[in-house]
């Protein structure tokens, strides 16, 4: 593993246009469970029953009760971990330009990263389904569910539910950056949800080096990935940032 980390550091230290694609796995060490695999959220609840827009429209109180309220409790407590911090270290070195994240937890921005595309939206904001007013999730009262806007409309998190489109500007920009980057770090994603999972394919076809950080293999491993660093994001990413910093000192 140390040799693979050194190889990855050598590649990154020579690049100035690197993009990262992150998924739930990067936030596991911040105490946020992933969606798939052991301890995953979708093992406990059926996403089609609770995370699909049709389910929310049919019974917003139930989706708030079962899914959104507990997400808020977990996300309120979560702080960035060593992997989020390592990505900020790579940005400060002038290597990492943009993070495309499937996460809605805001932890990349909390770690200092300045250019973060929130592909699946942000949990930090709630939007009124009727008048579109937006509210800070942190200041929300959850005494009765669903929470309502001043106008009486139902509030929903500003995230992409299953059955909804990726915000077109986020998708377009992600595709362009993936096609233009010299290397892509793919961290903590099962790479099973499209169109996010397609970004490393675009990058690879455009000539980028793909470096994957994940304790488990994914559909990208061995197909699209050039270097697979098979370990937890916190340790692997902080070792990687340390090596790159040494090379650039
Ligand atoms: P998943 O839950 O599908 O995958 C999490 C990945 O993180 C798996 O490949 C794990 O092996 C890996 N992992 C676990 N612990 C890790 C650690 N400590 N360090 C590094 N990797 C670790 O999460 P996503 O790929 O992000 O969409 O899921 C994609 C989308 O599916 C989510 O954005 C969400 C979900 O349904 C929406 O809600 C629209």
Coordinates of C-alpha atoms and ligand atoms in Angstrom, one line a residue:
X1 CA 0.0 0.0 0.0
X2 CA 2.8 2.5 0.9
X3 CA 4.3 1.9 -2.6
X4 CA 1.0 2.5 -4.3
X5 CA 0.5 5.7 -2.2
X6 CA 4.0 6.9 -3.3
X7 CA 3.1 6.2 -6.9
X8 CA -0.1 8.1 -6.6
X9 CA 1.7 11.0 -4.9
X10 CA 4.2 11.1 -7.7
X11 CA 1.4 11.3 -10.3
X12 CA -0.5 14.1 -8.4
X13 CA 2.6 16.2 -7.6
X14 CA 3.1 16.6 -11.4
X15 CA -0.5 17.7 -12.1
X16 CA -2.2 21.0 -11.8
X17 CA -5.7 20.1 -12.9
X18 CA -7.0 17.3 -10.7
X19 CA -10.7 16.7 -9.9
X20 CA -12.1 14.5 -7.1
X21 CA -15.4 12.5 -7.2
X22 CA -16.5 11.7 -3.7
X23 CA -19.3 9.5 -2.2
X24 CA -20.7 8.5 1.1
X25 CA -17.6 6.5 2.0
X26 CA -15.5 9.6 2.6
X27 CA -17.8 10.7 5.4
X28 CA -18.1 7.3 7.1
X29 CA -15.2 8.2 9.4
X30 CA -17.2 11.4 10.3
X31 CA -19.9 9.1 11.7
X32 CA -22.3 9.2 8.7
X33 CA -23.4 5.7 7.6
X34 CA -23.1 4.9 3.8
X35 CA -26.1 3.9 1.7
X36 CA -24.9 0.4 0.5
X37 CA -23.0 -2.4 2.1
X38 CA -22.5 -3.2 5.8
X39 CA -24.4 -0.8 8.1
X40 CA -25.8 1.0 5.0
X41 CA -28.9 3.1 5.2
X42 CA -30.6 1.2 2.3
X43 CA -30.2 -2.0 4.3
X44 CA -32.5 -0.6 6.9
X45 CA -35.0 1.3 4.7
X46 CA -36.2 0.9 1.1
X47 CA -35.0 3.9 -0.9
X48 CA -38.0 3.5 -3.3
X49 CA -40.3 3.8 -0.3
X50 CA -38.6 6.7 1.4
X51 CA -36.1 8.4 -0.9
X52 CA -38.2 8.7 -4.1
X53 CA -39.8 12.0 -4.9
X54 CA -43.2 10.2 -5.4
X55 CA -43.0 8.8 -1.9
X56 CA -42.3 12.3 -0.5
X57 CA -45.1 13.9 -2.5
X58 CA -47.5 11.2 -1.3
X59 CA -46.7 11.3 2.4
X60 CA -44.1 14.0 3.4
X61 CA -44.7 13.5 7.1
X62 CA -43.8 9.8 6.9
X63 CA -40.6 10.6 4.9
X64 CA -39.6 13.3 7.3
X65 CA -40.2 10.9 10.2
X66 CA -38.4 7.9 8.9
X67 CA -35.6 9.4 6.8
X68 CA -35.0 13.2 6.9
X69 CA -35.3 13.7 10.7
X70 CA -32.7 11.1 11.5
X71 CA -30.4 12.4 8.7
X72 CA -30.6 15.8 10.3
X73 CA -29.6 14.4 13.7
X74 CA -26.6 12.6 12.2
X75 CA -25.5 15.5 9.9
X76 CA -25.9 18.1 12.7
X77 CA -23.1 16.3 14.7
X78 CA -20.8 15.4 11.8
X79 CA -17.4 17.2 11.4
X80 CA -14.9 16.8 8.5
X81 CA -12.4 14.0 8.9
X82 CA -8.8 13.5 7.7
X83 CA -9.9 12.7 4.2
X84 CA -11.9 15.9 3.7
X85 CA -8.9 17.8 5.2
X86 CA -6.5 16.0 2.8
X87 CA -8.5 17.2 -0.2
X88 CA -8.2 20.8 1.1
X89 CA -4.4 20.3 1.5
X90 CA -4.3 19.2 -2.2
X91 CA -6.2 22.3 -3.2
X92 CA -3.8 24.5 -1.2
X93 CA -0.9 22.9 -3.1
X94 CA -2.5 24.1 -6.4
X95 CA -3.2 20.5 -7.5
X96 CA -6.9 19.8 -6.8
X97 CA -9.2 22.2 -8.6
X98 CA -12.7 20.9 -8.0
X99 CA -14.6 18.3 -5.9
X100 CA -17.7 16.7 -7.4
X101 CA -19.5 15.2 -4.4
X102 CA -22.5 13.0 -4.3
X103 CA -22.7 13.8 -0.5
X104 CA -25.2 16.4 0.8
X105 CA -23.4 16.8 4.2
X106 CA -21.4 20.0 3.4
X107 CA -18.2 18.5 5.0
X108 CA -15.9 19.4 2.1
X109 CA -16.8 23.1 2.5
X110 CA -16.4 22.7 6.3
X111 CA -12.9 21.4 5.7
X112 CA -12.0 24.5 3.6
X113 CA -12.5 23.3 0.0
X114 CA -13.7 26.2 -2.1
X115 CA -14.9 24.6 -5.4
X116 CA -17.4 21.9 -4.5
X117 CA -20.1 20.8 -6.9
X118 CA -23.0 19.3 -4.9
X119 CA -24.2 16.8 -7.5
X120 CA -27.1 15.6 -5.3
X121 CA -27.8 18.9 -3.7
X122 CA -27.3 20.1 -0.2
X123 CA -29.0 19.1 3.1
X124 CA -28.0 22.5 4.7
X125 CA -30.9 24.2 2.9
X126 CA -34.7 23.5 3.0
X127 CA -36.9 24.7 0.3
X128 CA -40.7 25.4 0.4
X129 CA -42.5 23.2 -2.1
X130 CA -45.0 26.1 -2.8
X131 CA -43.2 29.5 -2.7
X132 CA -39.6 28.3 -3.1
X133 CA -38.4 30.2 0.0
X134 CA -35.3 28.7 1.5
X135 CA -34.4 28.0 5.1
X136 CA -31.3 27.0 7.0
X137 CA -31.7 23.3 8.1
X138 CA -29.8 24.0 11.3
X139 CA -32.4 26.4 12.6
X140 CA -35.4 24.2 11.8
X141 CA -38.0 23.3 14.5
X142 CA -39.1 19.7 14.1
X143 CA -41.9 19.7 16.7
X144 CA -44.5 18.8 14.1
X145 CA -43.8 17.0 10.8
X146 CA -43.5 17.9 8.1
X147 CA -42.0 21.3 8.9
X148 CA -44.0 24.1 7.2
X149 CA -43.0 27.4 5.5
X150 CA -44.6 30.7 6.7
X151 CA -46.9 30.4 3.6
X152 CA -48.1 26.9 4.8
X153 CA -46.1 25.0 2.1
X154 CA -44.2 21.8 3.0
X155 CA -40.5 22.1 3.4
X156 CA -38.1 19.6 1.7
X157 CA -34.4 19.3 1.8
X158 CA -32.7 20.8 -1.2
X159 CA -31.4 17.4 -2.2
X160 CA -32.0 15.3 -5.3
X161 CA -34.5 12.5 -4.5
X162 CA -34.6 9.4 -6.6
X163 CA -36.8 10.2 -9.6
X164 CA -35.5 13.8 -9.8
X165 CA -33.0 15.3 -12.2
X166 CA -29.5 16.3 -11.4
X167 CA -29.4 20.2 -11.5
X168 CA -28.5 20.7 -15.2
X169 CA -25.7 23.2 -14.4
X170 CA -24.1 20.8 -12.0
X171 CA -24.2 18.0 -14.5
X172 CA -22.9 20.1 -17.4
X173 CA -20.0 21.5 -15.3
X174 CA -19.1 18.1 -13.9
X175 CA -19.0 16.6 -17.4
X176 CA -16.8 19.4 -18.7
X177 CA -14.4 19.2 -15.8
X178 CA -14.2 15.4 -16.0
X179 CA -13.3 15.6 -19.7
X180 CA -10.6 18.3 -19.0
X181 CA -8.9 17.0 -15.9
X182 CA -5.5 15.3 -15.9
X183 CA -6.2 13.0 -13.0
X184 CA -9.3 12.1 -11.0
X185 CA -9.4 10.9 -7.4
X186 CA -12.5 8.6 -6.9
X187 CA -13.0 8.4 -3.1
X188 CA -15.6 6.3 -1.2
X189 CA -18.2 5.8 -3.8
X190 CA -19.7 2.5 -4.9
X191 CA -19.9 4.0 -8.4
X192 CA -23.3 2.5 -8.9
X193 CA -25.5 5.5 -9.2
X194 CA -25.7 7.3 -12.6
X195 CA -24.9 9.8 -13.9
X196 CA -22.3 10.5 -11.1
X197 CA -20.7 7.1 -11.7
X198 CA -20.1 8.0 -15.3
X199 CA -17.7 10.9 -14.5
X200 CA -14.6 8.7 -14.1
X201 CA -15.5 7.0 -17.4
X202 CA -15.5 10.4 -19.1
X203 CA -12.2 11.4 -17.4
X204 CA -10.5 8.1 -18.4
X205 CA -11.7 8.4 -22.0
X206 CA -10.2 11.9 -22.1
X207 CA -6.8 10.6 -21.0
X208 CA -6.9 11.2 -17.2
X209 CA -5.3 8.9 -14.7
X210 CA -7.9 7.5 -12.3
X211 CA -6.9 6.9 -8.7
X212 CA -9.5 5.1 -6.6
X213 CA -9.6 5.1 -2.8
X214 CA -12.0 2.5 -1.3
X215 CA -11.6 -0.5 1.0
X216 CA -13.7 -2.5 -1.4
X217 CA -13.5 -3.0 -5.1
X218 CA -16.2 -1.2 -7.3
X219 CA -17.3 -1.6 -10.9
X220 CA -14.5 0.8 -11.8
X221 CA -11.8 -1.2 -10.2
X222 CA -9.7 -3.1 -12.8
X223 CA -11.8 -1.5 -15.6
X224 CA -11.4 2.2 -15.4
X225 CA -9.2 2.7 -12.4
X226 CA -5.4 2.9 -13.0
X227 CA -4.3 2.8 -9.3
X228 CA -6.6 1.3 -6.6
X229 CA -5.6 2.3 -3.1
X230 CA -7.7 -0.2 -1.1
X231 CA -8.1 1.3 2.3
X232 CA -10.1 3.7 4.4
X233 CA -10.2 7.3 3.1
X234 CA -9.0 8.9 6.3
X235 CA -5.7 7.1 6.5
X236 CA -5.0 6.7 2.8
X237 CA -5.8 10.4 1.9
X238 CA -3.8 11.8 4.8
X239 CA -0.7 9.7 3.8
X240 CA -1.2 10.7 0.2
X241 CA -1.4 14.5 1.0
X242 CA 1.7 14.1 3.2
X243 CA 3.7 12.4 0.4
X244 CA 2.6 15.1 -2.1
X245 CA 3.5 17.9 0.3
X246 CA 7.0 16.3 0.7
X247 CA 7.5 16.0 -3.0
X248 CA 6.6 19.7 -3.5
X249 CA 8.5 21.1 -0.5
Ligands
LIG1 P1 -22.6 4.0 -1.3 O1 -23.1 3.9 0.1 O2 -23.3 3.4 -2.5 O3 -21.1 3.5 -1.3 C1 -20.2 3.9 -0.3 C2 -18.8 3.4 -0.7 O4 -17.9 3.8 0.3 C3 -18.6 1.9 -0.8 O5 -18.0 1.6 -2.0 C4 -17.8 1.5 0.4 O6 -16.9 0.4 0.1 C5 -17.0 2.8 0.6 N1 -16.5 3.0 1.9 C6 -17.0 2.6 3.1 N2 -16.3 3.0 4.2 C7 -15.2 3.8 3.6 C8 -14.1 4.5 4.1 N3 -13.9 4.6 5.5 N4 -13.3 5.1 3.3 C9 -13.5 5.0 1.9 N5 -14.5 4.4 1.4 C10 -15.4 3.7 2.2 O7 -22.4 5.6 -1.5 P2 -22.4 6.5 -2.8 O8 -21.5 5.8 -3.9 O9 -22.0 7.9 -2.4 O10 -28.0 9.3 -3.8 O11 -23.9 6.5 -3.3 C11 -24.3 7.2 -4.4 C12 -25.7 7.7 -4.2 O12 -26.6 6.7 -3.8 C13 -25.8 8.7 -3.0 O13 -25.4 10.0 -3.3 C14 -27.3 8.6 -2.7 C15 -27.4 7.2 -2.8 O14 -28.7 6.7 -3.1 C16 -29.1 10.0 -3.6 O15 -29.5 10.1 -2.5 C17 -29.6 10.7 -4.8

